[in-house]
PDB file of C-alpha atoms in Angstrom:
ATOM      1  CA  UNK A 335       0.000   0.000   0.000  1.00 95.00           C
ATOM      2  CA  UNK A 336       1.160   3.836  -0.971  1.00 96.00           C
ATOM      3  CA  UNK A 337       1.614   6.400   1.188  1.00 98.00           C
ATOM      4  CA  UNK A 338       0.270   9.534   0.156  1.00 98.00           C
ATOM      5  CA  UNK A 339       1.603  11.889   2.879  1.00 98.00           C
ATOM      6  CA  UNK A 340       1.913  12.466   6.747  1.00 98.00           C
ATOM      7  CA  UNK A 341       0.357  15.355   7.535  1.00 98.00           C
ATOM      8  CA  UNK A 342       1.409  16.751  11.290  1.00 97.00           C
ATOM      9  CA  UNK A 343      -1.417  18.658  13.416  1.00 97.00           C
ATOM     10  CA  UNK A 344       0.379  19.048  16.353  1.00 97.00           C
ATOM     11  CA  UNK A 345       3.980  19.131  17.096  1.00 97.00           C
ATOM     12  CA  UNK A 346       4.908  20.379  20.375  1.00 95.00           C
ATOM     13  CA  UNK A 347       7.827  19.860  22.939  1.00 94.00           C
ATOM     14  CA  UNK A 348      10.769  17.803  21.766  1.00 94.00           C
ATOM     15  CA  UNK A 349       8.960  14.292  21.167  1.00 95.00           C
ATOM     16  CA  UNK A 350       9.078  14.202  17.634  1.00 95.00           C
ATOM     17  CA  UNK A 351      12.872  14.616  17.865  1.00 95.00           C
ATOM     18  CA  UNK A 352      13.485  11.685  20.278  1.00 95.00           C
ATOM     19  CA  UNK A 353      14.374   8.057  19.535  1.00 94.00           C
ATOM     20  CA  UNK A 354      10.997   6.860  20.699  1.00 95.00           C
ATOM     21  CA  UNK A 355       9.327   8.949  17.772  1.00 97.00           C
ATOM     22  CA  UNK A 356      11.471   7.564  15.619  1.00 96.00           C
ATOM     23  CA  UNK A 357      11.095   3.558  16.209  1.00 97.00           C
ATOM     24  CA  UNK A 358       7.044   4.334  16.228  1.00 98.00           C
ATOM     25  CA  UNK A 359       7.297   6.303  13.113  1.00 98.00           C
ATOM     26  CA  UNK A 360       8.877   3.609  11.605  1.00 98.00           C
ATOM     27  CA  UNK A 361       6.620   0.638  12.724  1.00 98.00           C
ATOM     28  CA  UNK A 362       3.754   2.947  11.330  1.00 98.00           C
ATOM     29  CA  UNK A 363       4.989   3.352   8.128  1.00 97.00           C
ATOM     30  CA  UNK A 364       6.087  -0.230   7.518  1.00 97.00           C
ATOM     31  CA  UNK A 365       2.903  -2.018   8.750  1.00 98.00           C
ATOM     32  CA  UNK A 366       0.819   0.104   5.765  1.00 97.00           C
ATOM     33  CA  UNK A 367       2.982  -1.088   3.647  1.00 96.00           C
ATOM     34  CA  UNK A 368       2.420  -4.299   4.597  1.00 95.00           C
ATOM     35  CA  UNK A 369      -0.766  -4.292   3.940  1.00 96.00           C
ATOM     36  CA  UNK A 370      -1.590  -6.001   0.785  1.00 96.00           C
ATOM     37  CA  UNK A 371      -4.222  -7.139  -1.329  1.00 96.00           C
ATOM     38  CA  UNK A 372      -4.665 -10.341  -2.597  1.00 95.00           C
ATOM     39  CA  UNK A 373      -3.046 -11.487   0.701  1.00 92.00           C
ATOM     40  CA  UNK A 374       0.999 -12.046  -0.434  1.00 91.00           C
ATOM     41  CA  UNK A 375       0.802 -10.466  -3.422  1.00 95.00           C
ATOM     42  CA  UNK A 376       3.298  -8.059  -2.246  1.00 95.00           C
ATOM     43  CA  UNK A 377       1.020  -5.056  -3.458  1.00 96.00           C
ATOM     44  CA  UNK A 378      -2.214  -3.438  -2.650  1.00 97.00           C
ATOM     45  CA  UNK A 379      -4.548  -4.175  -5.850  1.00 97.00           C
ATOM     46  CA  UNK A 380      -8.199  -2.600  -5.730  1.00 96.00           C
ATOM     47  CA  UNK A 381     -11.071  -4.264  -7.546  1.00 96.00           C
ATOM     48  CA  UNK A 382     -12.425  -1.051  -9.263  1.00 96.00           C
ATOM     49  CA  UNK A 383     -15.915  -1.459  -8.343  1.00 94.00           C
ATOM     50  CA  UNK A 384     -17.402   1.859  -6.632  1.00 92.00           C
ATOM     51  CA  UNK A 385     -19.309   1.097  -3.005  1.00 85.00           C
ATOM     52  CA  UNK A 386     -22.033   3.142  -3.298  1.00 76.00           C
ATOM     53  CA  UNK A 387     -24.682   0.092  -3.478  1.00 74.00           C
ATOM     54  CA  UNK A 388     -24.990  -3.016  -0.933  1.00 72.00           C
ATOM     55  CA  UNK A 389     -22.548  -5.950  -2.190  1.00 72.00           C
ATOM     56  CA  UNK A 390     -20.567  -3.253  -3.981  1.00 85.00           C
ATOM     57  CA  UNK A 391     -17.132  -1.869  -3.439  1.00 91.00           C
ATOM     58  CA  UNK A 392     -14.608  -3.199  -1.216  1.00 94.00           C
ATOM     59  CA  UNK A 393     -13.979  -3.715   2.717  1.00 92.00           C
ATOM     60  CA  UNK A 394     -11.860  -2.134   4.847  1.00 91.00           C
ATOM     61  CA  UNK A 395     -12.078  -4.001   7.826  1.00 89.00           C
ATOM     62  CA  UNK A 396      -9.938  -6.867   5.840  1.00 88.00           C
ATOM     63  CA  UNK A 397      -7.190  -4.118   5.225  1.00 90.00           C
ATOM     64  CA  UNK A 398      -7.009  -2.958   9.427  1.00 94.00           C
ATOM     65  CA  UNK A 399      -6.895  -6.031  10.269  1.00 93.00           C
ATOM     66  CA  UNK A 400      -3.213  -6.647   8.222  1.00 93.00           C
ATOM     67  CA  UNK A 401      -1.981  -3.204   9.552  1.00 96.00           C
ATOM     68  CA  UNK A 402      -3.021  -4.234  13.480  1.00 97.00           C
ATOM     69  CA  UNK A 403      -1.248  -7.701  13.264  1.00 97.00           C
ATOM     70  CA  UNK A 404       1.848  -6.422  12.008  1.00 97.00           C
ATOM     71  CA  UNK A 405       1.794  -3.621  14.947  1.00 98.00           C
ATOM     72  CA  UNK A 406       0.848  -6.350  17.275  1.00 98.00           C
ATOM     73  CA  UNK A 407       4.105  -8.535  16.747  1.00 98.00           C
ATOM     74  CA  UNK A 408       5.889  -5.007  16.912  1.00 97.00           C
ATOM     75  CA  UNK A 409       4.427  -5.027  20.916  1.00 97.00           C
ATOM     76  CA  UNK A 410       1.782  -3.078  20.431  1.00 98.00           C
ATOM     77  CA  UNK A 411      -1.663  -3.932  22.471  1.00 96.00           C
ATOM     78  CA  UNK A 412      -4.991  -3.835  19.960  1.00 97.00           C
ATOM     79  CA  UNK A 413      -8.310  -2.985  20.723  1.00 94.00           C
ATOM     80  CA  UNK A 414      -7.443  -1.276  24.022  1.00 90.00           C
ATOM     81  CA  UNK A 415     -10.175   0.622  26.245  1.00 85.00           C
ATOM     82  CA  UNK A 416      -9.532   4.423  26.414  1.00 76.00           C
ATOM     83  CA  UNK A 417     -10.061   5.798  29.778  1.00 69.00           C
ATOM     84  CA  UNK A 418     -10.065   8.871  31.871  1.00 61.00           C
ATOM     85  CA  UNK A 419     -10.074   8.424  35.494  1.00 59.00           C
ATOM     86  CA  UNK A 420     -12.308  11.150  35.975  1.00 55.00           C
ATOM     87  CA  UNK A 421     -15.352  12.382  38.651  1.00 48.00           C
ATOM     88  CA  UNK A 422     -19.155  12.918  37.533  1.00 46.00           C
ATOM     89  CA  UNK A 423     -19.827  16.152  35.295  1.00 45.00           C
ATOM     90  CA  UNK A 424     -21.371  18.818  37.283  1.00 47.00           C
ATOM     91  CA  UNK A 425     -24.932  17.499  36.785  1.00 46.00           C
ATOM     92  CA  UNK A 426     -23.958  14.120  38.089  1.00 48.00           C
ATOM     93  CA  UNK A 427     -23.294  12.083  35.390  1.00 46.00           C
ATOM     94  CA  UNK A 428     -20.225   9.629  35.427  1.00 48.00           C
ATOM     95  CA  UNK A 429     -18.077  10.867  32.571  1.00 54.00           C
ATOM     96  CA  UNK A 430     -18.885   8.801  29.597  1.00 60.00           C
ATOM     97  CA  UNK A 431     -15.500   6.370  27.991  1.00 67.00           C
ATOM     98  CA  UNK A 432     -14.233   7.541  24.719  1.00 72.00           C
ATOM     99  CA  UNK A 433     -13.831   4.040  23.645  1.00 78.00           C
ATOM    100  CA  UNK A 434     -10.995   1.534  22.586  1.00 88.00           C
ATOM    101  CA  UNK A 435      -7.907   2.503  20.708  1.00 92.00           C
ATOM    102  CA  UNK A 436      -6.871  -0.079  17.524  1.00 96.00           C
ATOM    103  CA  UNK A 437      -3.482   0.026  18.569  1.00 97.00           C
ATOM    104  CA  UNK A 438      -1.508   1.315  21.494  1.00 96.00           C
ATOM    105  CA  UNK A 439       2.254   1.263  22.188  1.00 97.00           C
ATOM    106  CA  UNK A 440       3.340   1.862  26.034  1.00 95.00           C
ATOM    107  CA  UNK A 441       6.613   4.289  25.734  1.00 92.00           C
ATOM    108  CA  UNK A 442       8.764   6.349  28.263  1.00 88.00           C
ATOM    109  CA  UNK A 443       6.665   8.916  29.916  1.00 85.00           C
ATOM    110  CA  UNK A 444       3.353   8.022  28.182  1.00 89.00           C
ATOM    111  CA  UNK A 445       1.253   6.177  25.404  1.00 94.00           C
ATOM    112  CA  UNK A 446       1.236   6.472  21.471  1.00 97.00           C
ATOM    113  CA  UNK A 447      -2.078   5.323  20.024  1.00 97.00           C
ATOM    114  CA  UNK A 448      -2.917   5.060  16.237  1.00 98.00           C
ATOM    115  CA  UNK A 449      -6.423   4.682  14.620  1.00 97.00           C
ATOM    116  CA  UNK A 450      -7.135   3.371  11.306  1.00 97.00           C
ATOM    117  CA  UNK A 451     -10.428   4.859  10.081  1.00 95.00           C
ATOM    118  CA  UNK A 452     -13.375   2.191   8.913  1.00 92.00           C
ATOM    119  CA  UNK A 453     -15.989   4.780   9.490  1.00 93.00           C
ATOM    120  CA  UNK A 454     -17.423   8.121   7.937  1.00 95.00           C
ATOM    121  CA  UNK A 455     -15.923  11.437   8.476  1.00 95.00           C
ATOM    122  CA  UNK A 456     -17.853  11.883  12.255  1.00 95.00           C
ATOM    123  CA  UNK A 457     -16.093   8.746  12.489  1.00 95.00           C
ATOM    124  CA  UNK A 458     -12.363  10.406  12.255  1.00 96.00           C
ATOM    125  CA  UNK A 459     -13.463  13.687  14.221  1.00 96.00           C
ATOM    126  CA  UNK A 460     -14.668  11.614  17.217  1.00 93.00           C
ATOM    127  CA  UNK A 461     -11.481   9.682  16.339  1.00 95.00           C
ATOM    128  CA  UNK A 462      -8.905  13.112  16.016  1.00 96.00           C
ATOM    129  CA  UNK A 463     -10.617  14.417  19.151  1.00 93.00           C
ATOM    130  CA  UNK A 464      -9.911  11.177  21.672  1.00 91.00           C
ATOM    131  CA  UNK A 465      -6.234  11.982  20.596  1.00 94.00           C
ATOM    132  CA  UNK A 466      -6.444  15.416  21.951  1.00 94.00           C
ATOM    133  CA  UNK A 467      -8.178  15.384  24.635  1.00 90.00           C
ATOM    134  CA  UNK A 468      -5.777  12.224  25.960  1.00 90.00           C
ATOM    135  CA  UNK A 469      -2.673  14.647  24.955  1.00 92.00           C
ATOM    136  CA  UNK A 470      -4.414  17.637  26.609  1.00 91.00           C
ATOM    137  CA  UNK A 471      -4.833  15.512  29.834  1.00 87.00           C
ATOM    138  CA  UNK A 472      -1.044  14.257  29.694  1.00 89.00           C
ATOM    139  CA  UNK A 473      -1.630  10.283  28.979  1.00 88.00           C
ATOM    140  CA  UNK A 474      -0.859  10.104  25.782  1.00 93.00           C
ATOM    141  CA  UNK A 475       2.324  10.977  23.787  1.00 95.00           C
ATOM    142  CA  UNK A 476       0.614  11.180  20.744  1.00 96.00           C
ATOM    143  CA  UNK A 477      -1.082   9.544  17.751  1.00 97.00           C
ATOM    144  CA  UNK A 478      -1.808   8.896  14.696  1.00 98.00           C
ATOM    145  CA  UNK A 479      -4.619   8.133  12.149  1.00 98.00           C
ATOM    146  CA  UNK A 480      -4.851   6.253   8.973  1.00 98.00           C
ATOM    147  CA  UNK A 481      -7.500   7.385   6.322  1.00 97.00           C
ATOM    148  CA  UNK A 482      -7.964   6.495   2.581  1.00 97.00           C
ATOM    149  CA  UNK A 483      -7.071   9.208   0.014  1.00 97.00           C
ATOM    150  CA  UNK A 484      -9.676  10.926  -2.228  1.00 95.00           C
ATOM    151  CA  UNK A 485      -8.710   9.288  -5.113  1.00 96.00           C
ATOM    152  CA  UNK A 486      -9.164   5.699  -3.168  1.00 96.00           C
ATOM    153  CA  UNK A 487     -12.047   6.403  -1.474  1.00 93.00           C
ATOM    154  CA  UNK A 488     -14.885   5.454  -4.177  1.00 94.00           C
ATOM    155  CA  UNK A 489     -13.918   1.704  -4.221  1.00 95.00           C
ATOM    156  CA  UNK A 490     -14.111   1.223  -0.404  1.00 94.00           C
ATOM    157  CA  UNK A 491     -17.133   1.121   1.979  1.00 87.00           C
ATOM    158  CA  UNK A 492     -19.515   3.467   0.825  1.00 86.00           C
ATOM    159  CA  UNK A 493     -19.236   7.488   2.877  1.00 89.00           C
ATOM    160  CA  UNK A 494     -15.909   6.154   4.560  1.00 93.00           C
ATOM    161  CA  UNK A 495     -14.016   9.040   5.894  1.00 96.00           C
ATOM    162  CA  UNK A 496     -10.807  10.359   3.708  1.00 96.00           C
ATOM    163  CA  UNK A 497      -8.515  12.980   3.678  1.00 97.00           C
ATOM    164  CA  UNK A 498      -9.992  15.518   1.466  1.00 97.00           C
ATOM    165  CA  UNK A 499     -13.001  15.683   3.729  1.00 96.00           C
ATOM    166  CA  UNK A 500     -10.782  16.361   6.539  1.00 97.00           C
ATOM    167  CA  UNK A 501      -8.531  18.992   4.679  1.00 97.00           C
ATOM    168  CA  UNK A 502     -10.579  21.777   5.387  1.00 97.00           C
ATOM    169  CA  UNK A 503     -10.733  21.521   9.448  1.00 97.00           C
ATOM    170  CA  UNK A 504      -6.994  20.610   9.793  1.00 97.00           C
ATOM    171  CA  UNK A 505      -6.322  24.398  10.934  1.00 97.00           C
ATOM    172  CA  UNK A 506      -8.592  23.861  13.401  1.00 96.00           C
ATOM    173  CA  UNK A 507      -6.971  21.121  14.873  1.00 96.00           C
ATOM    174  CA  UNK A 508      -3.783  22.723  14.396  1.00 96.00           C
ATOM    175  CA  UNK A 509      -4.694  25.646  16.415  1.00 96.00           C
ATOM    176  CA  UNK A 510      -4.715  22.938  19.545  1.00 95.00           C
ATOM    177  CA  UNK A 511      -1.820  23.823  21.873  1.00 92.00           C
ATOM    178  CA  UNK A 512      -0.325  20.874  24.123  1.00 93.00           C
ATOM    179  CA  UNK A 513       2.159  21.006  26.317  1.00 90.00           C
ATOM    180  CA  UNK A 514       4.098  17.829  24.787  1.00 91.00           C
ATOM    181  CA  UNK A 515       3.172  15.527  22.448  1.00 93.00           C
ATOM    182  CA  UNK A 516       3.186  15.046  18.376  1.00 98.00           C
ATOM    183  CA  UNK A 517      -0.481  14.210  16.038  1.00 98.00           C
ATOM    184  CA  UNK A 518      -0.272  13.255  12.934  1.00 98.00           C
ATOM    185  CA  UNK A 519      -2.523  11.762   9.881  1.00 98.00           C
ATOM    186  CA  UNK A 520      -1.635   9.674   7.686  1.00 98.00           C
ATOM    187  CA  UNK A 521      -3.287   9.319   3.903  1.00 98.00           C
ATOM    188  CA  UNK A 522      -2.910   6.293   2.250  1.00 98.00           C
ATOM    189  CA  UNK A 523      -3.735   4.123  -0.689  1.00 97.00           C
ATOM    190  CA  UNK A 524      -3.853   1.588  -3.614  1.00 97.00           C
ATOM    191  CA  UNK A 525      -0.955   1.221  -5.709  1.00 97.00           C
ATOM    192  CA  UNK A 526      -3.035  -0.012  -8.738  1.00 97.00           C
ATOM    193  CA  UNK A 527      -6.199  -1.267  -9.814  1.00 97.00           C
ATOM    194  CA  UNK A 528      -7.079  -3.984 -11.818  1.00 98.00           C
ATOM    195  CA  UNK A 529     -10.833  -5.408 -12.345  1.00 96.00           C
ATOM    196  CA  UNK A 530      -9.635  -9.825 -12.203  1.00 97.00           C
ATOM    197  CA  UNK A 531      -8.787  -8.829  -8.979  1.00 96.00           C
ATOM    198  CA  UNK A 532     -11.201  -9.854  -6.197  1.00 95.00           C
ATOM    199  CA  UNK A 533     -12.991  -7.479  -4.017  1.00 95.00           C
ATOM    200  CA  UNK A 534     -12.160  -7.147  -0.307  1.00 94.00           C
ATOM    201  CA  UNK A 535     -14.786  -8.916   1.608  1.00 92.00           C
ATOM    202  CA  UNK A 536     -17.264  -6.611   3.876  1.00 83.00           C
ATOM    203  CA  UNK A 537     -18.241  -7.270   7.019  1.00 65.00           C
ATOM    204  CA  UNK A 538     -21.345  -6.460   8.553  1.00 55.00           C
ATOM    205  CA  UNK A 539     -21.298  -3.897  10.891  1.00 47.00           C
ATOM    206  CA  UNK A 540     -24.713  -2.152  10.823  1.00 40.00           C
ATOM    207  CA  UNK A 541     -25.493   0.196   7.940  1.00 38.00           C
ATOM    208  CA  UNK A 542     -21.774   0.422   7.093  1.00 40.00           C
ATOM    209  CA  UNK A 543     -20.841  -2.914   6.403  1.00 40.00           C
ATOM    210  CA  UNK A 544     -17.335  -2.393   5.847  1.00 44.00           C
TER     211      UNK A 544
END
């Protein structure tokens, strides 16, 4: 698989200049370009089928699941619950979870947690946000997360999230001042497409069936 670019929204403090940032950098990079389809091929090959009906397009939940395992034998914990140890709000309320991380990587003086998007774009904000409000509270180092390109977009899971969607509130997120820590997203995809090539399966989670 191709990487477009890696786009930085926050940089502050001197983490992106230590070893740590380096080794994760690296495992990043290499495990989406692992990610290949057919399985071994040593490529990423769409089927050029758009997603916009049922049974059409191609999965992505086939294509995380490649990037996670390769992270995973790199010592990174999937799937991991993202918590605040936090009181009730002011009316009461127990402060509601933010949810699990796909990947997390316990480093010196905090945690680095990527995302790779399967869902629309309020899918990546909710995603974007978690990231900053863990670096704003000091628990996490910083992240990273993984979205299709425009031009890759079409043959996927139909109103999946991609970078050009995003382009236009990246100043906003920008504008977010930490006192440590490094976000960044990544845009990714295909290196070809060719129509004998078989589709990536869907799953069938709800309305988006990825």
């Amino acid at each position: 698989m191709k990487i477009v670019q890696v786009t930085r929204l926050i940089d502050d403090g001197v983490f992106s200049h230590s070893p740590n940032w380096l080794v994760i950098e690296a495992m990043l990079l290499e495990a989406v370009k692992r990610v290949h389809w057919p399985l071994g091929s040593g490529s990423f090959t769409l089927h050029p089928e758009r997603g916009k009906e049922r049974g059409q397009g191609n999965g992505v939940g086939p294509i995380k699941h490649t990037w996670q395992q390769y992270l995973k034998e790199q010592g990174w914990k999937l799937e991991v619950p993202f918590r605040f140890d936090e009181p009730a709000n002011t009316l009461g309320v127990p402060s509601r979870k933010p949810g699990k991380m796909d990947a997390v990587l316990e480093i010196e003086g905090g945690l680095f947690c990527a995302e790779w998007e399967t869902g629309n774009i309020s899918s990546s904000h909710r995603a974007i946000n978690k990231l900053i409000l863990g670096m704003l509270k000091g628990i996490l180092m910083g992240g990273a997360l993984v979205v299709p390109s425009r031009m890759m977009y079409p043959y996927l899971t139909d109103r999946i999230s991609n970078y050009a969607e995003l382009e236009p509130y990246l100043p906003v997120w920008q504008a977010t001042q930490v006192s440590k820590g490094l976000l960044i997203i990544i845009e990714i995809e295909h290196d070809q497409l060719d129509s004998s090539v078989a589709r990536i399966p869907k799953g069938r989670s709800g309305r988006a069936r990825e």
